[in-house]
Every structure is written in C-alpha cells, then in structure tokens.
JSON list of N, CA and C in Angstrom, two decimals:
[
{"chain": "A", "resi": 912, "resn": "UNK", "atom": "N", "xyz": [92.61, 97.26, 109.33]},
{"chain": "A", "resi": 912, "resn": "UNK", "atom": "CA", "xyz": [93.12, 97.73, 110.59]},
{"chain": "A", "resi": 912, "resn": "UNK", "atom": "C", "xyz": [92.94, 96.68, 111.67]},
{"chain": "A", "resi": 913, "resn": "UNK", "atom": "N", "xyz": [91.76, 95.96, 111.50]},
{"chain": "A", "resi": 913, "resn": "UNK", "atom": "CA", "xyz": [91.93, 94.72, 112.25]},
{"chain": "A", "resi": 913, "resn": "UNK", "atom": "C", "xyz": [92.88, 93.54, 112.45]},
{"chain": "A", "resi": 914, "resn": "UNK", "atom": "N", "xyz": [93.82, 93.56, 111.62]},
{"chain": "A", "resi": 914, "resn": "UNK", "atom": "CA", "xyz": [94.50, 92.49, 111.14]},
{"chain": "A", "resi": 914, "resn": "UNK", "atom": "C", "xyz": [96.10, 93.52, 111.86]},
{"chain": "A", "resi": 915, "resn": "UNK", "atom": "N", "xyz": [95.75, 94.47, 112.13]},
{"chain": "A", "resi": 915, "resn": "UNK", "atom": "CA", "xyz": [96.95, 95.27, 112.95]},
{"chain": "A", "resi": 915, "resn": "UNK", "atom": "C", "xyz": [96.71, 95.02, 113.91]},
{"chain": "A", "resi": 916, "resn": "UNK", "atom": "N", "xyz": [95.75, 95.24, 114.63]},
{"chain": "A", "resi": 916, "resn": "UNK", "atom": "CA", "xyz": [95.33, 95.20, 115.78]},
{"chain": "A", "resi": 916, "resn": "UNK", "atom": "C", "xyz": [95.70, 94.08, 116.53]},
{"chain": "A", "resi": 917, "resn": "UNK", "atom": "N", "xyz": [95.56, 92.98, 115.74]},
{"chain": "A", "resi": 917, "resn": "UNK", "atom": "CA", "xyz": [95.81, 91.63, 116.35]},
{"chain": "A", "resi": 917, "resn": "UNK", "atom": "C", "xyz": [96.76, 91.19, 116.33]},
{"chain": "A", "resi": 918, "resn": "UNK", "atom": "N", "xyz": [97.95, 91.98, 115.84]},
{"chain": "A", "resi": 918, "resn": "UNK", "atom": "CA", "xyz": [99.31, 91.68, 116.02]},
{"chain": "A", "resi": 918, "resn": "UNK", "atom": "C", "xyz": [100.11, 91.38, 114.58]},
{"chain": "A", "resi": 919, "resn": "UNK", "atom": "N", "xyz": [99.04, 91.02, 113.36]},
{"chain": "A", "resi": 919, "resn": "UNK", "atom": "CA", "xyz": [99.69, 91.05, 112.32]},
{"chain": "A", "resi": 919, "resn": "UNK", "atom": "C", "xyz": [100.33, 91.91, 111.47]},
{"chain": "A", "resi": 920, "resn": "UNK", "atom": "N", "xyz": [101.39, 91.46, 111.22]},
{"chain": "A", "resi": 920, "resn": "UNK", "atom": "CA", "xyz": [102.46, 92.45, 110.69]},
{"chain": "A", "resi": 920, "resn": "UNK", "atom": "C", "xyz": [102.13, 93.17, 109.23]},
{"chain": "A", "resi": 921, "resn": "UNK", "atom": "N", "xyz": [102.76, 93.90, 109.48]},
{"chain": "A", "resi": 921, "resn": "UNK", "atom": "CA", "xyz": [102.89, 95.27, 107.74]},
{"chain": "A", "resi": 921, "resn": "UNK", "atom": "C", "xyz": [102.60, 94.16, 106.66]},
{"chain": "A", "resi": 922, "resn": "UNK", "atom": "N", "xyz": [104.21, 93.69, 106.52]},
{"chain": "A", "resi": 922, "resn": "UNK", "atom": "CA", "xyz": [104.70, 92.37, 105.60]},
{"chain": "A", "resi": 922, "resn": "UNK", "atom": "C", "xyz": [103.24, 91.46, 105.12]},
{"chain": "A", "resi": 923, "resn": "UNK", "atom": "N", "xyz": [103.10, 90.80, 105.98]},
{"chain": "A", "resi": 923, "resn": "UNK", "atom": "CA", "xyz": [101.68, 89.84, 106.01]},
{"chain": "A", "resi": 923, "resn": "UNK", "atom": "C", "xyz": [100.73, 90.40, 105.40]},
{"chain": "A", "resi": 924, "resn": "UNK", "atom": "N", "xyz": [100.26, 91.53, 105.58]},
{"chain": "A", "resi": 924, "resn": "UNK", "atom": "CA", "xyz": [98.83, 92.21, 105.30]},
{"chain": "A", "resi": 924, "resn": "UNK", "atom": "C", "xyz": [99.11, 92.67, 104.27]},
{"chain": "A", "resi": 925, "resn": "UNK", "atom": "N", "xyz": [100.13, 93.26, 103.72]},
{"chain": "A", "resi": 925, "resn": "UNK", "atom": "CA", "xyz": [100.16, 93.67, 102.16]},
{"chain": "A", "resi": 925, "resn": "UNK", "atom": "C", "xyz": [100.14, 92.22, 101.30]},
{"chain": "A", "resi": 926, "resn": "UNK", "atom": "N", "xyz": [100.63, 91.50, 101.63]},
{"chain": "A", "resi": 926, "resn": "UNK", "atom": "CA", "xyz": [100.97, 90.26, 100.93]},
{"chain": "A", "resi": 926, "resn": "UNK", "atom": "C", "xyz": [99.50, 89.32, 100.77]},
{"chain": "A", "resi": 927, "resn": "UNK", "atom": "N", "xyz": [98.68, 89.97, 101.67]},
{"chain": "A", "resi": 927, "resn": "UNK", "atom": "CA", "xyz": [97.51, 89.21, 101.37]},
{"chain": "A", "resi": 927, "resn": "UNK", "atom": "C", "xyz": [96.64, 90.14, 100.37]},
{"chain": "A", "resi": 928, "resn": "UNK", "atom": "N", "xyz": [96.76, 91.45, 100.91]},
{"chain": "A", "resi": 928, "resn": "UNK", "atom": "CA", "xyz": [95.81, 92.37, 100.45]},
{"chain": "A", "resi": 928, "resn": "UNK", "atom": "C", "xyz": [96.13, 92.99, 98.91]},
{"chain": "A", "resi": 929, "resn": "UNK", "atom": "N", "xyz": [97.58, 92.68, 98.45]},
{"chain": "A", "resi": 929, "resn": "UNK", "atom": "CA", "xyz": [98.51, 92.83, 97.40]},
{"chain": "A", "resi": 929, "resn": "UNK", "atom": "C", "xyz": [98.52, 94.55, 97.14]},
{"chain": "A", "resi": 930, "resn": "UNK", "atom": "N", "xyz": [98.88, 95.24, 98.24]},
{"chain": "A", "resi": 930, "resn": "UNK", "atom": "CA", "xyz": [99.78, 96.50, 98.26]},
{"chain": "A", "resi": 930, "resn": "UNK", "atom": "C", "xyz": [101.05, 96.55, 98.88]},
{"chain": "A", "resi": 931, "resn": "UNK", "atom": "N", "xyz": [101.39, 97.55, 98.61]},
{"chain": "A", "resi": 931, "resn": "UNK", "atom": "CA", "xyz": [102.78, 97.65, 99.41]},
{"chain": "A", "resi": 931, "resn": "UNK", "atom": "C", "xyz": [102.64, 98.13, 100.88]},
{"chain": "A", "resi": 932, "resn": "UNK", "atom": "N", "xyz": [104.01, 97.51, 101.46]},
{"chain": "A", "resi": 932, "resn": "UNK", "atom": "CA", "xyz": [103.83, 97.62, 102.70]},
{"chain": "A", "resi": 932, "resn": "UNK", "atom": "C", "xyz": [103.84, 99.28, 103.63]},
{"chain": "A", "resi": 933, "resn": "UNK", "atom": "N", "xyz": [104.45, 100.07, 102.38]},
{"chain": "A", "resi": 933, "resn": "UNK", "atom": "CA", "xyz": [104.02, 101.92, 102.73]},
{"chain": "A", "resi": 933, "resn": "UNK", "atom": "C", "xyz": [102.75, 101.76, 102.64]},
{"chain": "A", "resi": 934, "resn": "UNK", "atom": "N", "xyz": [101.65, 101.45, 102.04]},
{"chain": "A", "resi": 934, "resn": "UNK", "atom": "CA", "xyz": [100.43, 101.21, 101.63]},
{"chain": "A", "resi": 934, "resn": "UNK", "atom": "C", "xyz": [99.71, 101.40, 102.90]},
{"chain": "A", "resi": 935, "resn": "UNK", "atom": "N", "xyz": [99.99, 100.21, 103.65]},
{"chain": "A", "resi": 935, "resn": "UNK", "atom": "CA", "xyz": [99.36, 99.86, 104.83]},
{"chain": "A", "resi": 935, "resn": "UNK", "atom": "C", "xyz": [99.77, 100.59, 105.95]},
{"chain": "A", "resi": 936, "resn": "UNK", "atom": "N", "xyz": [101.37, 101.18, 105.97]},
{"chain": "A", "resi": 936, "resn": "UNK", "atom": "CA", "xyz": [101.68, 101.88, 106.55]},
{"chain": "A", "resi": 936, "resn": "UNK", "atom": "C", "xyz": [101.21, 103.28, 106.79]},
{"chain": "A", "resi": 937, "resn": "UNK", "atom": "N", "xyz": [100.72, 103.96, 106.08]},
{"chain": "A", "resi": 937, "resn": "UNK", "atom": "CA", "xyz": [99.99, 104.97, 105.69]},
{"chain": "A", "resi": 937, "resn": "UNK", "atom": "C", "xyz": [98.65, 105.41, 106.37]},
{"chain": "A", "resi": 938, "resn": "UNK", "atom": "N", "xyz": [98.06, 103.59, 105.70]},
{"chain": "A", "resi": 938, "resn": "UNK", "atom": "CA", "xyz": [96.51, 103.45, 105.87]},
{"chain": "A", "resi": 938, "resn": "UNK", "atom": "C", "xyz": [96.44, 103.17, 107.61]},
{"chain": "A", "resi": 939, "resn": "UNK", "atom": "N", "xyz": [97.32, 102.51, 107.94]},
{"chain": "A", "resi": 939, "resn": "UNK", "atom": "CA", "xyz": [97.43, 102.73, 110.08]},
{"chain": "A", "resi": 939, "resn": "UNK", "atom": "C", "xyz": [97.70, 103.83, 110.42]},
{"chain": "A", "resi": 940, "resn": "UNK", "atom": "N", "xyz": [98.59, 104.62, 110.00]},
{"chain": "A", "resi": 940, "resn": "UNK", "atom": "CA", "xyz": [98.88, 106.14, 110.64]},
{"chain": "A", "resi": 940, "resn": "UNK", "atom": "C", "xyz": [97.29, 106.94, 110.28]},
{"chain": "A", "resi": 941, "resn": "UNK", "atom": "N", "xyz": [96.80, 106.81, 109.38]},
{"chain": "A", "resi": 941, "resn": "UNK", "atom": "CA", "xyz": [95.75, 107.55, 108.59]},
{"chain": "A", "resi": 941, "resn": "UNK", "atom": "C", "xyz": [94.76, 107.31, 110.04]},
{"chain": "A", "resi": 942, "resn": "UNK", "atom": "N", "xyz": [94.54, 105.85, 109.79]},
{"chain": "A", "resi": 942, "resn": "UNK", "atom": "CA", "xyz": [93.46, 105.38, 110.87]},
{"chain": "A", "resi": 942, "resn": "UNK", "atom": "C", "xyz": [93.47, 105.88, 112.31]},
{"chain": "A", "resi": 943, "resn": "UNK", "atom": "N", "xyz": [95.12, 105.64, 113.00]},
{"chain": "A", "resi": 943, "resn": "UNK", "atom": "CA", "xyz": [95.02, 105.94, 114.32]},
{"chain": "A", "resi": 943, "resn": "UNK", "atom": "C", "xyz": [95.24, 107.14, 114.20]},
{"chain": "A", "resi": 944, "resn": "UNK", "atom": "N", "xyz": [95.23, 108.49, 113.64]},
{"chain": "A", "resi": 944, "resn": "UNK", "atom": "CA", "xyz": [95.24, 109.87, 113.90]},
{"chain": "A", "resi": 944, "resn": "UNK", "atom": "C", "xyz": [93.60, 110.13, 113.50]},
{"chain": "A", "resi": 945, "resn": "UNK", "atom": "N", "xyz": [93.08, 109.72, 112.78]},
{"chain": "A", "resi": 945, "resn": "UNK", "atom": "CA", "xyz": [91.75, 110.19, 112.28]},
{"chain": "A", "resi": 945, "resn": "UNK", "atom": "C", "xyz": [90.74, 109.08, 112.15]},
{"chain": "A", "resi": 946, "resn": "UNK", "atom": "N", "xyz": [90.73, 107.80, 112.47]},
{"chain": "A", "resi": 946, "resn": "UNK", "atom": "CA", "xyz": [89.78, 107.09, 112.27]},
{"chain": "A", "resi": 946, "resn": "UNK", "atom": "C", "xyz": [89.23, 106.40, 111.15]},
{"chain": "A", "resi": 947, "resn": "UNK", "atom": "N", "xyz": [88.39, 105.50, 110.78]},
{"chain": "A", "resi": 947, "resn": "UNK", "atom": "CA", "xyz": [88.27, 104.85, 110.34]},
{"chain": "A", "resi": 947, "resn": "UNK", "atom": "C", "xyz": [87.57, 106.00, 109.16]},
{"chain": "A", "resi": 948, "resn": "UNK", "atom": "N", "xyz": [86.64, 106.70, 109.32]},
{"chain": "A", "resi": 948, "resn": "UNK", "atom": "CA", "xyz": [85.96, 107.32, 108.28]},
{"chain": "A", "resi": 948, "resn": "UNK", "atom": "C", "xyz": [87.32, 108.13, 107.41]},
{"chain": "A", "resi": 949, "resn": "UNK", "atom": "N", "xyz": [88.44, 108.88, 108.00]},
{"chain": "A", "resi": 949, "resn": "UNK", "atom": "CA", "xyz": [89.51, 109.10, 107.36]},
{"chain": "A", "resi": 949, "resn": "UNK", "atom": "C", "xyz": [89.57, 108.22, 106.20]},
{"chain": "A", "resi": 950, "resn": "UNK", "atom": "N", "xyz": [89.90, 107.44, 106.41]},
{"chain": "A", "resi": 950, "resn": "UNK", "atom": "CA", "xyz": [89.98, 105.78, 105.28]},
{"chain": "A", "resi": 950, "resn": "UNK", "atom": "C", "xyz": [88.94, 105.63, 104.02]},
{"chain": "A", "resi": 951, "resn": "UNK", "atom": "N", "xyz": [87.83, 106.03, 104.48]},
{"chain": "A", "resi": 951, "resn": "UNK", "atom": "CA", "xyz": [86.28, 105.66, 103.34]},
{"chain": "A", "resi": 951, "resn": "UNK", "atom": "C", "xyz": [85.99, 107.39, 102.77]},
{"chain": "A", "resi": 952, "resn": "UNK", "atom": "N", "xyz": [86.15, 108.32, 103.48]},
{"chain": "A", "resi": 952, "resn": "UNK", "atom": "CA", "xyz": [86.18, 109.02, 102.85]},
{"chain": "A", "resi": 952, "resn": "UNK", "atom": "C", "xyz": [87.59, 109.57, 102.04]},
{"chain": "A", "resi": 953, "resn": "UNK", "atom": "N", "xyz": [88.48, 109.38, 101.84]},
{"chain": "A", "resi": 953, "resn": "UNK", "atom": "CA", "xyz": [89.35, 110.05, 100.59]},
{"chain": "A", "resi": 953, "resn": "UNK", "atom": "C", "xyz": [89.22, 109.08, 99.48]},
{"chain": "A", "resi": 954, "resn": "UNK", "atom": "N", "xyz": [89.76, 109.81, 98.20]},
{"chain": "A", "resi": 954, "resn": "UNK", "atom": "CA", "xyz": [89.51, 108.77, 97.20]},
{"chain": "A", "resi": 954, "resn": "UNK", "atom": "C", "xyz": [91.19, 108.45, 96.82]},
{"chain": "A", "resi": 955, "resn": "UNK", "atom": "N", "xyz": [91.14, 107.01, 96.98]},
{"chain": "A", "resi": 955, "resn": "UNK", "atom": "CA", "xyz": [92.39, 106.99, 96.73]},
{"chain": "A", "resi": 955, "resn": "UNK", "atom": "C", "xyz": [93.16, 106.34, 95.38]},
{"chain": "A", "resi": 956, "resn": "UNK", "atom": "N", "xyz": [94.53, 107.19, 95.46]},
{"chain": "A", "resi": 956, "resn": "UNK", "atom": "CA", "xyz": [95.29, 107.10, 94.41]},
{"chain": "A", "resi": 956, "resn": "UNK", "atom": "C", "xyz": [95.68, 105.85, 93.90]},
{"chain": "A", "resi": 957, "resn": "UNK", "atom": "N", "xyz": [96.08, 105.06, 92.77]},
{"chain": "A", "resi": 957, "resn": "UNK", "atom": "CA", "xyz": [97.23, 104.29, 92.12]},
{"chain": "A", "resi": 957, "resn": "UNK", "atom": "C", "xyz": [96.06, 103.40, 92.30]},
{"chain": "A", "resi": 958, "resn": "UNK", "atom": "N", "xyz": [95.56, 101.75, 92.95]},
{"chain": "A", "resi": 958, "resn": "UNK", "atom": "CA", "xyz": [95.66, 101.10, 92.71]},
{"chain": "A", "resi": 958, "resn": "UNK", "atom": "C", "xyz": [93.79, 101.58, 92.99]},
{"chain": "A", "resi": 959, "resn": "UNK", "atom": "N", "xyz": [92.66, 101.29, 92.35]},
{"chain": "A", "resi": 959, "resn": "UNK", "atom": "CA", "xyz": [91.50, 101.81, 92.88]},
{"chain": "A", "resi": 959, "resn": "UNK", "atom": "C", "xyz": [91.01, 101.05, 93.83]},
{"chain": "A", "resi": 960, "resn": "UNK", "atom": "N", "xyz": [91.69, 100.30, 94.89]},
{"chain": "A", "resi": 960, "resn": "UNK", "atom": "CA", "xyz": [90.74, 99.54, 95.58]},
{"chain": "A", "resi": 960, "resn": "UNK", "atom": "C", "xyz": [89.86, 100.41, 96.78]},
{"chain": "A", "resi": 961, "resn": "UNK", "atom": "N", "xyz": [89.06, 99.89, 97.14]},
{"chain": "A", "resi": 961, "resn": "UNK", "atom": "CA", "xyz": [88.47, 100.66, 98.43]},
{"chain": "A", "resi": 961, "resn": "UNK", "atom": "C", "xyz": [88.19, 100.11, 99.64]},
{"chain": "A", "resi": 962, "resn": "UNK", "atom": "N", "xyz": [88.00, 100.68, 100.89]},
{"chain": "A", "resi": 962, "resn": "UNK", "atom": "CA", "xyz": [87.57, 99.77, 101.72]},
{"chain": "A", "resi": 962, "resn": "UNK", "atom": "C", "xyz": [87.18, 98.55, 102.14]},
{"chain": "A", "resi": 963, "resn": "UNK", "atom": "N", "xyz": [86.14, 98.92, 101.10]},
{"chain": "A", "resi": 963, "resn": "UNK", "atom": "CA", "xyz": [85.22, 97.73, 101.29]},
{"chain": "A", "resi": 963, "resn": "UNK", "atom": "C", "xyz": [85.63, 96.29, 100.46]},
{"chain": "A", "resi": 964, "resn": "UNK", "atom": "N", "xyz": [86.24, 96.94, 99.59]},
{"chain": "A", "resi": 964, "resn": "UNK", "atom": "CA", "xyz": [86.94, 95.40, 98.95]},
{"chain": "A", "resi": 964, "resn": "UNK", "atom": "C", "xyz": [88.17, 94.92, 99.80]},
{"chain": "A", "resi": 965, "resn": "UNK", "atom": "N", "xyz": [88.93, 95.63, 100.52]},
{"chain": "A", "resi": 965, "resn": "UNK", "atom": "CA", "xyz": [90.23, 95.16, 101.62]},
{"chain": "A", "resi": 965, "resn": "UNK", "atom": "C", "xyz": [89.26, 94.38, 102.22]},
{"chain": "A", "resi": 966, "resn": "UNK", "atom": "N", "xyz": [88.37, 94.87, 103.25]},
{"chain": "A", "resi": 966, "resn": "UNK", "atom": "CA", "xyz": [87.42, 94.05, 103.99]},
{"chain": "A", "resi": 966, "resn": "UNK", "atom": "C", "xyz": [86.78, 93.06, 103.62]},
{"chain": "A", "resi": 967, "resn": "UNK", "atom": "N", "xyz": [86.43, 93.03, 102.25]},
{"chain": "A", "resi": 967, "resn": "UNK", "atom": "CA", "xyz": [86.16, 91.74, 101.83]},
{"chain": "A", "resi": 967, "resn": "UNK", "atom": "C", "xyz": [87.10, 90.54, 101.63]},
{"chain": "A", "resi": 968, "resn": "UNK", "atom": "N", "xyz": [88.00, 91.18, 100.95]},
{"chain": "A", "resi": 968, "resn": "UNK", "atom": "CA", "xyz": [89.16, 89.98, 101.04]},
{"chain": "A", "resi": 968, "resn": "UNK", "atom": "C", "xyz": [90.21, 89.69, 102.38]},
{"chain": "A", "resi": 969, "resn": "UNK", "atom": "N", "xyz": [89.96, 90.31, 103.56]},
{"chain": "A", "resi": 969, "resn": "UNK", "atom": "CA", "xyz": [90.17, 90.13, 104.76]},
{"chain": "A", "resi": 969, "resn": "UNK", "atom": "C", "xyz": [89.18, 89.13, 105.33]},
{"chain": "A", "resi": 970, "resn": "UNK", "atom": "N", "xyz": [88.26, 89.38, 105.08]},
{"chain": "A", "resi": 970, "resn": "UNK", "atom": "CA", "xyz": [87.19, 87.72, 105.14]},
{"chain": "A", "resi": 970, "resn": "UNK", "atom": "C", "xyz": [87.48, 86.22, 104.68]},
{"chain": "A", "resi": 971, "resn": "UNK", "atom": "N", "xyz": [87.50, 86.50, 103.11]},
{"chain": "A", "resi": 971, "resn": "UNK", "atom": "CA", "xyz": [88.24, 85.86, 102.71]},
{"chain": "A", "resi": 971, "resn": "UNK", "atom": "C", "xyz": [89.09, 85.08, 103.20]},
{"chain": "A", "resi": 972, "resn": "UNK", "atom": "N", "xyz": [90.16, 85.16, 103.33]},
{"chain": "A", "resi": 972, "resn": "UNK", "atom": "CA", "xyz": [91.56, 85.34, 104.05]},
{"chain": "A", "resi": 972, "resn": "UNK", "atom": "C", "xyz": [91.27, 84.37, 105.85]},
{"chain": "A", "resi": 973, "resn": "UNK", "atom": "N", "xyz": [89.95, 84.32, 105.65]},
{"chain": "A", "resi": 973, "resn": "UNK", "atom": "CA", "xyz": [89.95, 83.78, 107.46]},
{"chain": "A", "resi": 973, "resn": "UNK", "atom": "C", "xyz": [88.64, 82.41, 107.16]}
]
C-alpha cells in the first residue's frame, strides 16, 4: 500500500510483486475501506502469499 501511496501505479506493483493487477486492486480498496489489519487478517485465496512476504519483496525492490 505504500508503493500506492507514493504514486506508483497498479501496472508497476503487480509486475514487481508478480500478481495481477485486480490483485492489487482489491488489496487498495480492501485497505482504504478497512485498513491494514483487513489485509493480515483474511486468508487468502490462489496464490499463498502473505503480507509479510509482499513487504519483504517491496524492500527488496528499493
């Protein structure tokens, strides 16, 4: 969500994070209606990544 914040686009952030760009789309609507714990607490479907590994490879990435 940081990487929204700062102006980077859908496109970009899936392409780093390797989901699709509904993916992320989702995961911002999710965030700005309910917050960040919204995000860490559900378990999510299709690809198992979690939080904490986006955030890691958002480090990465910088």
């Amino acid at each position: 969500m940081q990487l929204r914040a700062e102006g980077m686009k859908v496109q970009e952030i899936a392409k780093i994070l390797k989901v699709s760009r509904i993916t992320i789309s989702i995961w911002t609507k999710k965030f700005k209606e309910k917050g960040l714990e919204e995000l860490k607490s559900k378990k999510q479907q299709g690809n198992r990544r979690n939080i904490r590994n986006i955030r890691i490879q958002e480090e990465k990435n910088f």
